């Protein structure tokens, strides 16, 4: 098979083993059947902004041209820093967008990605967010009526918990099996100030997530199309938004949003 198009974040579906679809412009490629097979990705030396489509020499904020990066609501500061969201005070780049994305119920969650981490996401993004991060387990900690309050819960826990993922460690067999997420939820809840404890959810149900990975290479080497023009090998698996090859090459799809790429299988 040969196809080409602009890369976008892979589509995921929670199943017994997470199902991945590679999005190449208008072409959808089911990835799970390709695990264990030889594939190649070739960069065609063009980046198109994932918002407006224009050609851009560099990608900003994972896929945007510079004018879009500094103006569209998808790249506003509160995307990375929920505690800086001001939508609840009526301040946002685009209030219509904010009503749909910031002024909706949010979840604060604990997940095991590389280690225990805390994160924030909109209600409708669960479990998508967890699959995108390569979490092997996750539990909801709190539910808040907007993004800002979820950010406040996260900030209160940042002194005790990581909010970033170490991708090298995430791409190992099962990171940190000793972590008991339900117990960590109880501990985290006690660390919150009383006014935020009110948002902690009663359900301690832990979601376990499996990924289509045949084997985890011992040594990983990240491939970046700003430096390398192509990538070929046997696909060992897919986890988070990463393609994993059996010689240890790792390709972060999200980092290459908007890159024009050909896929051959
Ligand atoms: Zn643009």
Short mmCIF file of C-alpha atoms and ligand atoms in Angstrom, two decimals:
data_model
loop_
_atom_site.label_atom_id
_atom_site.label_comp_id
_atom_site.label_asym_id
_atom_site.label_seq_id
_atom_site.Cartn_x
_atom_site.Cartn_y
_atom_site.Cartn_z
CA UNK A 1 0.00 0.00 0.00
CA UNK A 2 1.18 3.51 -0.77
CA UNK A 3 -0.62 6.63 0.48
CA UNK A 4 0.28 10.14 1.50
CA UNK A 5 -1.14 13.12 3.33
CA UNK A 6 -0.58 15.48 6.26
CA UNK A 7 -0.12 13.69 9.58
CA UNK A 8 -2.59 14.30 12.37
CA UNK A 9 -2.78 12.93 15.89
CA UNK A 10 -3.75 9.23 15.69
CA UNK A 11 -7.33 8.31 16.42
CA UNK A 12 -7.72 5.84 19.29
CA UNK A 13 -10.48 3.54 20.44
CA UNK A 14 -10.53 1.83 23.83
CA UNK A 15 -10.84 -1.92 23.33
CA UNK A 16 -9.29 -4.97 24.95
CA UNK A 17 -6.16 -3.69 23.16
CA UNK A 18 -6.28 -0.03 22.12
CA UNK A 19 -7.13 0.35 18.41
CA UNK A 20 -5.16 2.98 16.48
CA UNK A 21 -5.94 4.73 13.21
CA UNK A 22 -3.19 6.70 11.49
CA UNK A 23 -4.61 9.84 9.89
CA UNK A 24 -2.85 10.98 6.72
CA UNK A 25 -4.96 13.84 5.42
CA UNK A 26 -8.10 12.25 4.00
CA UNK A 27 -6.65 8.73 4.32
CA UNK A 28 -7.31 6.58 7.41
CA UNK A 29 -5.00 3.61 7.99
CA UNK A 30 -5.79 1.00 10.64
CA UNK A 31 -2.44 0.53 12.41
CA UNK A 32 -2.97 -2.55 14.59
CA UNK A 33 -2.83 -4.92 11.58
CA UNK A 34 0.53 -3.35 10.60
CA UNK A 35 2.20 -4.19 13.92
CA UNK A 36 4.88 -6.81 13.20
CA UNK A 37 5.21 -5.73 9.57
CA UNK A 38 7.69 -3.60 7.64
CA UNK A 39 6.53 -0.05 7.01
CA UNK A 40 8.20 3.15 5.88
CA UNK A 41 7.36 6.80 6.39
CA UNK A 42 8.92 9.38 4.08
CA UNK A 43 8.84 13.09 4.78
CA UNK A 44 7.85 15.06 1.66
CA UNK A 45 9.40 18.33 2.93
CA UNK A 46 6.22 20.29 3.44
CA UNK A 47 4.32 21.33 6.57
CA UNK A 48 0.76 22.59 6.32
CA UNK A 49 -0.84 24.36 9.28
CA UNK A 50 -3.45 22.04 10.82
CA UNK A 51 -5.79 25.00 11.31
CA UNK A 52 -5.63 27.10 8.11
CA UNK A 53 -3.76 24.73 5.77
CA UNK A 54 -1.17 27.22 4.56
CA UNK A 55 2.39 26.02 4.06
CA UNK A 56 4.62 26.94 6.98
CA UNK A 57 8.38 26.53 7.20
CA UNK A 58 8.21 25.69 10.91
CA UNK A 59 5.50 24.15 13.02
CA UNK A 60 4.47 26.00 16.19
CA UNK A 61 2.54 24.41 19.08
CA UNK A 62 2.47 20.98 17.40
CA UNK A 63 1.12 21.80 13.96
CA UNK A 64 0.26 25.50 13.61
CA UNK A 65 1.66 28.28 11.43
CA UNK A 66 2.83 31.26 13.47
CA UNK A 67 -0.22 33.53 12.82
CA UNK A 68 -2.56 30.71 13.92
CA UNK A 69 -0.34 29.78 16.87
CA UNK A 70 -0.69 33.27 18.36
CA UNK A 71 -4.42 33.65 17.66
CA UNK A 72 -6.45 30.43 17.66
CA UNK A 73 -8.13 29.29 20.88
CA UNK A 74 -6.59 25.79 20.53
CA UNK A 75 -3.18 27.20 21.52
CA UNK A 76 -4.26 29.56 24.28
CA UNK A 77 -2.17 29.50 27.44
CA UNK A 78 -4.80 27.60 29.45
CA UNK A 79 -4.40 24.54 27.22
CA UNK A 80 -1.07 23.84 28.94
CA UNK A 81 -1.86 25.72 32.17
CA UNK A 82 -5.51 25.15 33.12
CA UNK A 83 -5.05 27.25 36.27
CA UNK A 84 -4.48 30.30 34.03
CA UNK A 85 -7.86 29.89 32.32
CA UNK A 86 -9.99 33.06 32.63
CA UNK A 87 -13.03 31.87 30.69
CA UNK A 88 -15.09 31.77 33.91
CA UNK A 89 -14.45 35.55 34.16
CA UNK A 90 -15.51 36.03 30.55
CA UNK A 91 -11.96 36.38 29.22
CA UNK A 92 -10.73 34.15 26.37
CA UNK A 93 -9.48 34.47 22.79
CA UNK A 94 -12.83 33.12 21.62
CA UNK A 95 -15.69 32.91 24.13
CA UNK A 96 -17.78 30.57 21.92
CA UNK A 97 -14.87 28.13 21.88
CA UNK A 98 -14.32 28.63 25.62
CA UNK A 99 -17.97 27.82 26.37
CA UNK A 100 -17.49 24.45 24.67
CA UNK A 101 -13.97 23.72 25.93
CA UNK A 102 -13.34 25.56 29.22
CA UNK A 103 -16.76 26.12 30.78
CA UNK A 104 -17.65 22.41 30.72
CA UNK A 105 -17.12 19.76 33.36
CA UNK A 106 -13.46 18.81 33.72
CA UNK A 107 -11.74 15.88 35.35
CA UNK A 108 -8.52 15.84 37.32
CA UNK A 109 -7.04 12.36 37.06
CA UNK A 110 -4.15 10.29 38.30
CA UNK A 111 -2.48 8.04 35.75
CA UNK A 112 0.54 5.79 35.45
CA UNK A 113 2.29 6.80 32.25
CA UNK A 114 5.99 6.66 33.07
CA UNK A 115 5.35 7.11 36.78
CA UNK A 116 2.42 8.43 38.76
CA UNK A 117 1.21 11.73 37.28
CA UNK A 118 -1.66 14.14 37.69
CA UNK A 119 -3.48 15.68 34.73
CA UNK A 120 -6.55 17.66 33.67
CA UNK A 121 -8.91 17.00 30.82
CA UNK A 122 -12.40 17.82 29.63
CA UNK A 123 -15.05 15.24 30.49
CA UNK A 124 -15.53 14.25 26.83
CA UNK A 125 -11.78 13.58 26.42
CA UNK A 126 -11.78 10.57 28.73
CA UNK A 127 -10.43 8.01 27.93
CA UNK A 128 -8.91 9.59 24.76
CA UNK A 129 -6.49 11.73 26.76
CA UNK A 130 -5.26 8.69 28.70
CA UNK A 131 -4.70 6.67 25.51
CA UNK A 132 -2.85 9.62 23.90
CA UNK A 133 -0.50 9.78 26.88
CA UNK A 134 0.18 6.05 26.89
CA UNK A 135 -1.24 5.56 30.38
CA UNK A 136 -1.30 1.93 31.49
CA UNK A 137 -3.76 2.72 34.31
CA UNK A 138 -5.82 5.75 35.29
CA UNK A 139 -8.40 6.87 37.84
CA UNK A 140 -10.55 9.99 38.07
CA UNK A 141 -9.68 12.07 41.12
CA UNK A 142 -12.02 15.07 40.92
CA UNK A 143 -14.76 16.54 38.78
CA UNK A 144 -15.08 20.34 38.50
CA UNK A 145 -17.54 22.59 36.64
CA UNK A 146 -14.82 24.37 34.61
CA UNK A 147 -11.20 24.22 33.48
CA UNK A 148 -9.90 26.81 35.96
CA UNK A 149 -10.99 24.85 39.04
CA UNK A 150 -9.51 21.64 37.64
CA UNK A 151 -6.27 23.58 37.21
CA UNK A 152 -6.42 24.69 40.85
CA UNK A 153 -6.73 21.05 41.98
CA UNK A 154 -3.79 20.09 39.76
CA UNK A 155 -1.62 22.93 41.04
CA UNK A 156 -2.36 21.95 44.64
CA UNK A 157 -0.93 18.50 43.85
CA UNK A 158 2.03 19.49 41.66
CA UNK A 159 4.33 19.79 44.66
CA UNK A 160 3.70 16.10 45.37
CA UNK A 161 3.10 14.59 41.94
CA UNK A 162 4.63 14.84 38.47
CA UNK A 163 2.55 16.35 35.67
CA UNK A 164 4.90 15.34 32.86
CA UNK A 165 5.65 11.98 31.29
CA UNK A 166 9.12 10.58 30.64
CA UNK A 167 8.51 9.06 27.20
CA UNK A 168 11.47 6.70 27.37
CA UNK A 169 10.13 5.16 30.55
CA UNK A 170 6.55 5.21 29.24
CA UNK A 171 7.77 3.10 26.28
CA UNK A 172 8.83 0.21 28.50
CA UNK A 173 6.80 -2.86 29.29
CA UNK A 174 4.76 -1.82 32.29
CA UNK A 175 6.09 1.18 34.19
CA UNK A 176 5.72 1.24 37.98
CA UNK A 177 3.51 -1.84 38.58
CA UNK A 178 3.83 -1.25 42.34
CA UNK A 179 1.69 1.91 42.27
CA UNK A 180 -1.76 1.43 43.82
CA UNK A 181 -3.87 4.10 42.11
CA UNK A 182 -6.88 3.86 44.42
CA UNK A 183 -4.60 4.35 47.44
CA UNK A 184 -2.81 7.23 45.68
CA UNK A 185 -6.19 8.84 45.05
CA UNK A 186 -6.95 8.72 48.79
CA UNK A 187 -3.57 10.27 49.57
CA UNK A 188 -3.98 12.98 46.93
CA UNK A 189 -7.48 13.88 48.18
CA UNK A 190 -6.08 14.46 51.68
CA UNK A 191 -3.47 16.85 50.30
CA UNK A 192 -6.14 19.17 48.90
CA UNK A 193 -7.40 22.23 50.76
CA UNK A 194 -10.94 21.78 52.08
CA UNK A 195 -12.59 23.95 49.41
CA UNK A 196 -11.12 21.73 46.67
CA UNK A 197 -11.79 18.43 48.47
CA UNK A 198 -15.46 19.03 47.69
CA UNK A 199 -14.75 18.12 44.03
CA UNK A 200 -13.21 14.70 44.74
CA UNK A 201 -15.30 11.93 43.15
CA UNK A 202 -16.47 8.90 45.18
CA UNK A 203 -15.70 6.30 42.47
CA UNK A 204 -12.19 4.77 42.72
CA UNK A 205 -12.54 2.57 39.64
CA UNK A 206 -9.18 2.15 37.88
CA UNK A 207 -9.14 1.75 34.10
CA UNK A 208 -6.46 -0.62 32.79
CA UNK A 209 -5.28 0.08 29.25
CA UNK A 210 -3.40 -2.25 26.90
CA UNK A 211 -1.51 -1.25 23.75
CA UNK A 212 -0.67 -3.11 20.56
CA UNK A 213 3.03 -3.69 21.25
CA UNK A 214 4.83 -6.95 20.38
CA UNK A 215 8.07 -6.09 22.13
CA UNK A 216 9.65 -3.09 23.80
CA UNK A 217 13.18 -2.41 22.49
CA UNK A 218 15.79 -1.86 25.19
CA UNK A 219 17.37 1.20 23.58
CA UNK A 220 15.22 3.96 22.09
CA UNK A 221 16.20 6.51 19.48
CA UNK A 222 13.80 9.33 18.70
CA UNK A 223 13.39 10.12 14.98
CA UNK A 224 12.62 13.72 14.03
CA UNK A 225 11.72 14.66 10.44
CA UNK A 226 13.34 18.08 10.86
CA UNK A 227 16.62 16.16 10.73
CA UNK A 228 15.89 12.75 9.15
CA UNK A 229 13.98 12.40 5.88
CA UNK A 230 12.56 8.97 6.36
CA UNK A 231 11.95 6.11 8.71
CA UNK A 232 11.70 2.42 7.85
CA UNK A 233 11.62 -0.82 9.77
CA UNK A 234 9.44 -3.42 11.41
CA UNK A 235 6.69 -1.79 13.45
CA UNK A 236 7.01 -3.25 16.96
CA UNK A 237 4.00 -1.44 18.35
CA UNK A 238 2.03 1.70 19.07
CA UNK A 239 1.66 3.33 22.49
CA UNK A 240 0.45 6.81 23.39
CA UNK A 241 1.05 8.85 20.22
CA UNK A 242 4.29 7.00 19.46
CA UNK A 243 5.22 4.45 16.79
CA UNK A 244 7.80 2.01 18.06
CA UNK A 245 10.15 0.06 15.75
CA UNK A 246 11.96 -3.14 16.69
CA UNK A 247 15.42 -1.56 16.23
CA UNK A 248 14.49 1.05 18.85
CA UNK A 249 13.48 3.91 16.55
CA UNK A 250 10.62 5.90 18.05
CA UNK A 251 8.42 8.35 16.15
CA UNK A 252 6.22 10.88 17.95
CA UNK A 253 3.22 11.41 15.68
CA UNK A 254 1.92 14.43 17.58
CA UNK A 255 5.19 16.29 17.17
CA UNK A 256 4.75 15.89 13.39
CA UNK A 257 1.18 17.17 13.09
CA UNK A 258 0.81 18.83 9.67
CA UNK A 259 3.91 17.21 8.15
CA UNK A 260 3.28 15.87 4.63
CA UNK A 261 4.29 12.21 4.71
CA UNK A 262 4.09 9.13 2.49
CA UNK A 263 3.39 5.73 4.02
CA UNK A 264 4.43 2.52 2.31
CA UNK A 265 3.59 -0.92 3.64
ZN1 LIG B 1 -2.51 28.62 10.11
#
